[in-house]
Amino acid sequence: MAEPKPASPDAATIQAILEHYEYDPSQVERIAFSKVNYALEIVEPNSEWAARFASIKARIEVALGPELVSVEHVGSTSVAGLPAKDFIDIDVTVRDVCDETSYVTALESAGFHFLTRERRWHNHRLLCLYEPHAATLHVWGPGSPEAARHIIFRDRLRDHAEERALYAQVKRESAAQSNVAGESSMGYNLRKEKVVRDILERAFTALGYMQTGGTANE
């Protein structure tokens, strides 16, 4: 059987896509702190989310021009009918993510705020937008396995109602538990991590990337 093609960005290898990343706060380089302390709240689906993404995407395209490779709406607001934090999550792929001079100043001039750098996590850069609507911008280089995982996860939720229901439940439960414990968004993410990985592994199996039970296909 022919090897299945990895998800977009298409340069990501299947083995890299399958690898789970273990968050290590010591590897995060803090550039700045968010200017707004947002409450951890899961809201009902909002039909305006798609339009908000389209507006922000246009802003990114104008700002980055030829440095831009792709812009994807990811995260829960990209899945119709799914409750979410009221933030638009966006994956941006640039020609050279390590060359910050080629995109950071342009994005800051367009209203984005540079927050963190994570060299160990596929050279991830994190920016945010405050107005007119809150957004989180994840910047990657071409062939990022994590950007591919985001698309696979999004598409799995879009295509499977039972996965959406499961994820909606764990999101609400995790947010409630994190708020009681006084945790940040990272604590919330860690609480739902197992379910996220389970959904991803079912998606990987359906795509032919791995066998049932978690063994990668050769």
Short mmCIF file of C-alpha atoms in Angstrom, two decimals:
data_model
loop_
_atom_site.label_atom_id
_atom_site.label_comp_id
_atom_site.label_asym_id
_atom_site.label_seq_id
_atom_site.Cartn_x
_atom_site.Cartn_y
_atom_site.Cartn_z
CA MET A 1 0.00 0.00 0.00
CA ALA A 2 1.31 3.46 -0.88
CA GLU A 3 2.32 5.65 2.01
CA PRO A 4 -0.47 8.15 2.83
CA LYS A 5 0.35 11.78 2.24
CA PRO A 6 0.80 13.86 5.38
CA ALA A 7 -1.63 16.69 6.05
CA SER A 8 -0.87 20.27 5.08
CA PRO A 9 1.79 21.68 5.36
CA ASP A 10 2.72 18.80 3.08
CA ALA A 11 6.43 18.78 3.89
CA ALA A 12 5.77 17.44 7.41
CA THR A 13 6.74 13.79 7.78
CA ILE A 14 4.22 11.34 9.17
CA GLN A 15 6.60 10.26 11.94
CA ALA A 16 6.99 13.86 13.07
CA ILE A 17 3.23 14.42 12.97
CA LEU A 18 2.67 11.38 15.21
CA GLU A 19 5.10 12.57 17.89
CA HIS A 20 3.49 14.15 20.97
CA TYR A 21 5.22 17.18 22.44
CA GLU A 22 5.63 17.41 26.21
CA TYR A 23 5.25 21.01 27.34
CA ASP A 24 8.25 22.38 29.21
CA PRO A 25 7.79 25.95 30.52
CA SER A 26 11.55 26.30 30.95
CA GLN A 27 11.89 26.20 27.16
CA VAL A 28 9.55 29.15 26.60
CA GLU A 29 11.26 32.48 25.94
CA ARG A 30 9.00 35.24 27.19
CA ILE A 31 9.08 38.33 24.99
CA ALA A 32 6.16 40.14 26.62
CA PHE A 33 3.09 39.50 28.74
CA SER A 34 -0.45 39.88 27.46
CA LYS A 35 -1.87 43.34 28.06
CA VAL A 36 -5.24 41.81 28.93
CA ASN A 37 -5.97 39.24 31.63
CA TYR A 38 -8.74 37.23 29.98
CA ALA A 39 -11.10 35.07 32.02
CA LEU A 40 -11.02 31.34 31.29
CA GLU A 41 -14.53 30.94 29.93
CA ILE A 42 -16.09 28.53 27.43
CA VAL A 43 -18.87 30.22 25.48
CA GLU A 44 -21.52 28.84 23.17
CA PRO A 45 -20.78 28.62 19.42
CA ASN A 46 -20.82 31.99 17.67
CA SER A 47 -21.72 32.25 14.00
CA GLU A 48 -19.48 35.36 13.76
CA TRP A 49 -16.26 33.43 14.36
CA ALA A 50 -15.75 32.53 10.69
CA ALA A 51 -16.14 36.17 9.64
CA ARG A 52 -13.75 37.32 12.36
CA PHE A 53 -11.15 34.87 11.06
CA ALA A 54 -11.62 36.10 7.49
CA SER A 55 -11.07 39.70 8.58
CA ILE A 56 -7.91 38.85 10.54
CA LYS A 57 -6.62 36.67 7.71
CA ALA A 58 -6.90 39.63 5.33
CA ARG A 59 -4.94 41.77 7.78
CA ILE A 60 -2.18 39.14 7.96
CA GLU A 61 -2.01 38.79 4.18
CA VAL A 62 -1.57 42.52 3.71
CA ALA A 63 1.04 42.72 6.49
CA LEU A 64 3.22 39.82 5.37
CA GLY A 65 2.92 39.83 1.60
CA PRO A 66 5.39 37.39 -0.03
CA GLU A 67 6.75 36.20 3.34
CA LEU A 68 3.43 34.47 3.98
CA VAL A 69 3.00 30.81 3.01
CA SER A 70 -0.44 30.03 4.46
CA VAL A 71 -3.07 31.08 7.00
CA GLU A 72 -5.38 28.52 8.63
CA HIS A 73 -8.30 28.90 11.03
CA VAL A 74 -7.68 26.26 13.72
CA GLY A 75 -8.85 25.57 17.25
CA SER A 76 -12.41 25.25 18.47
CA THR A 77 -13.71 28.43 16.83
CA SER A 78 -12.92 26.84 13.46
CA VAL A 79 -15.42 24.02 14.09
CA ALA A 80 -19.08 24.92 13.59
CA GLY A 81 -21.24 24.08 16.59
CA LEU A 82 -18.37 23.68 19.05
CA PRO A 83 -18.25 25.77 22.24
CA ALA A 84 -14.94 27.57 22.73
CA LYS A 85 -13.01 30.31 24.40
CA ASP A 86 -13.91 33.50 22.55
CA PHE A 87 -10.54 33.70 20.78
CA ILE A 88 -9.79 33.07 17.13
CA ASP A 89 -6.87 30.63 16.86
CA ILE A 90 -4.84 31.06 13.70
CA ASP A 91 -1.87 29.14 12.29
CA VAL A 92 0.41 31.25 10.12
CA THR A 93 3.20 29.66 8.10
CA VAL A 94 5.99 31.98 6.96
CA ARG A 95 8.94 31.34 4.68
CA ASP A 96 11.50 31.41 7.51
CA VAL A 97 10.15 31.38 11.03
CA CYS A 98 13.64 31.86 12.51
CA ASP A 99 14.09 35.13 10.61
CA GLU A 100 11.91 37.21 12.90
CA THR A 101 12.88 40.42 11.11
CA SER A 102 10.96 39.18 8.06
CA TYR A 103 7.58 39.08 9.81
CA VAL A 104 7.46 40.22 13.45
CA THR A 105 7.71 43.98 12.82
CA ALA A 106 5.13 43.72 10.04
CA LEU A 107 2.70 41.87 12.28
CA GLU A 108 3.27 44.27 15.17
CA SER A 109 2.55 47.19 12.81
CA ALA A 110 -0.72 45.43 11.96
CA GLY A 111 -1.71 45.32 15.64
CA PHE A 112 -0.35 41.97 16.80
CA HIS A 113 1.64 41.60 20.03
CA PHE A 114 4.69 39.28 20.14
CA LEU A 115 4.50 37.19 23.34
CA THR A 116 6.69 34.07 23.28
CA ARG A 117 9.27 32.08 21.36
CA GLU A 118 9.62 28.27 21.66
CA ARG A 119 12.63 27.08 19.67
CA ARG A 120 12.29 23.48 20.89
CA TRP A 121 8.63 23.23 19.78
CA HIS A 122 9.18 23.48 16.04
CA ASN A 123 10.39 27.09 16.42
CA HIS A 124 6.91 28.22 17.42
CA ARG A 125 6.24 31.94 17.84
CA LEU A 126 3.14 33.20 19.62
CA LEU A 127 1.47 36.54 19.02
CA CYS A 128 -1.93 37.87 19.99
CA LEU A 129 -4.44 40.42 18.80
CA TYR A 130 -6.61 42.44 21.18
CA GLU A 131 -8.88 44.46 18.90
CA PRO A 132 -11.40 44.44 17.37
CA HIS A 133 -11.59 40.79 18.50
CA ALA A 134 -9.22 38.62 20.50
CA ALA A 135 -7.06 36.25 18.49
CA THR A 136 -4.06 34.01 19.05
CA LEU A 137 -1.51 33.72 16.28
CA HIS A 138 0.74 30.65 16.06
CA VAL A 139 3.62 31.20 13.64
CA TRP A 140 5.44 28.23 12.09
CA GLY A 141 7.88 27.49 9.32
CA PRO A 142 7.06 25.34 6.27
CA GLY A 143 6.51 21.68 7.05
CA SER A 144 5.69 22.18 10.74
CA PRO A 145 4.35 18.91 12.20
CA GLU A 146 2.33 20.82 14.79
CA ALA A 147 0.56 22.89 12.15
CA ALA A 148 -0.32 19.64 10.39
CA ARG A 149 -1.65 18.18 13.66
CA HIS A 150 -3.87 21.24 14.16
CA ILE A 151 -5.45 20.72 10.74
CA ILE A 152 -5.93 16.99 11.31
CA PHE A 153 -7.58 17.65 14.68
CA ARG A 154 -9.82 20.39 13.27
CA ASP A 155 -10.96 18.25 10.37
CA ARG A 156 -11.62 15.26 12.64
CA LEU A 157 -13.92 17.39 14.78
CA ARG A 158 -15.66 18.87 11.76
CA ASP A 159 -16.38 15.44 10.31
CA HIS A 160 -17.39 13.49 13.45
CA ALA A 161 -20.25 14.62 15.68
CA GLU A 162 -19.33 12.17 18.45
CA GLU A 163 -15.82 13.64 18.66
CA ARG A 164 -17.26 17.18 18.85
CA ALA A 165 -19.56 16.14 21.69
CA LEU A 166 -16.72 14.48 23.58
CA TYR A 167 -14.43 17.45 23.15
CA ALA A 168 -17.13 19.94 24.13
CA GLN A 169 -17.71 18.02 27.35
CA VAL A 170 -14.03 17.86 28.30
CA LYS A 171 -13.54 21.54 27.48
CA ARG A 172 -16.33 22.59 29.83
CA GLU A 173 -15.18 20.22 32.58
CA SER A 174 -11.54 21.26 32.27
CA ALA A 175 -12.36 24.97 32.32
CA ALA A 176 -14.52 24.56 35.42
CA GLN A 177 -11.80 22.56 37.21
CA SER A 178 -9.08 25.01 36.20
CA ASN A 179 -11.10 27.98 37.43
CA VAL A 180 -11.67 26.32 40.80
CA ALA A 181 -7.94 25.56 41.04
CA GLY A 182 -6.96 29.06 39.93
CA GLU A 183 -5.01 27.74 36.94
CA SER A 184 -3.97 29.52 33.77
CA SER A 185 -4.91 28.53 30.24
CA MET A 186 -1.93 26.18 30.19
CA GLY A 187 -3.39 24.27 33.15
CA TYR A 188 -6.66 24.05 31.24
CA ASN A 189 -4.81 22.72 28.19
CA LEU A 190 -3.04 20.07 30.24
CA ARG A 191 -6.32 18.89 31.76
CA LYS A 192 -7.79 18.15 28.34
CA GLU A 193 -4.57 16.86 26.79
CA LYS A 194 -5.39 13.14 27.07
CA VAL A 195 -8.69 13.53 25.24
CA VAL A 196 -7.01 15.66 22.56
CA ARG A 197 -4.39 12.97 22.02
CA ASP A 198 -7.02 10.23 21.93
CA ILE A 199 -8.95 12.10 19.23
CA LEU A 200 -5.75 12.69 17.28
CA GLU A 201 -4.82 9.03 17.43
CA ARG A 202 -8.21 8.02 16.06
CA ALA A 203 -7.67 10.53 13.27
CA PHE A 204 -4.18 9.18 12.58
CA THR A 205 -5.57 5.64 12.41
CA ALA A 206 -8.31 6.70 10.00
CA LEU A 207 -5.72 8.41 7.79
CA GLY A 208 -3.57 5.29 7.73
CA TYR A 209 -0.74 6.92 9.66
CA MET A 210 -0.90 4.39 12.50
CA GLN A 211 -2.51 1.09 13.42
CA THR A 212 -5.28 0.66 15.95
CA GLY A 213 -3.58 0.60 19.33
CA GLY A 214 -1.09 3.34 18.57
CA THR A 215 1.59 1.64 16.46
CA ALA A 216 2.93 3.80 13.65
CA ASN A 217 2.68 2.35 10.14
CA GLU A 218 6.01 1.78 8.45
#
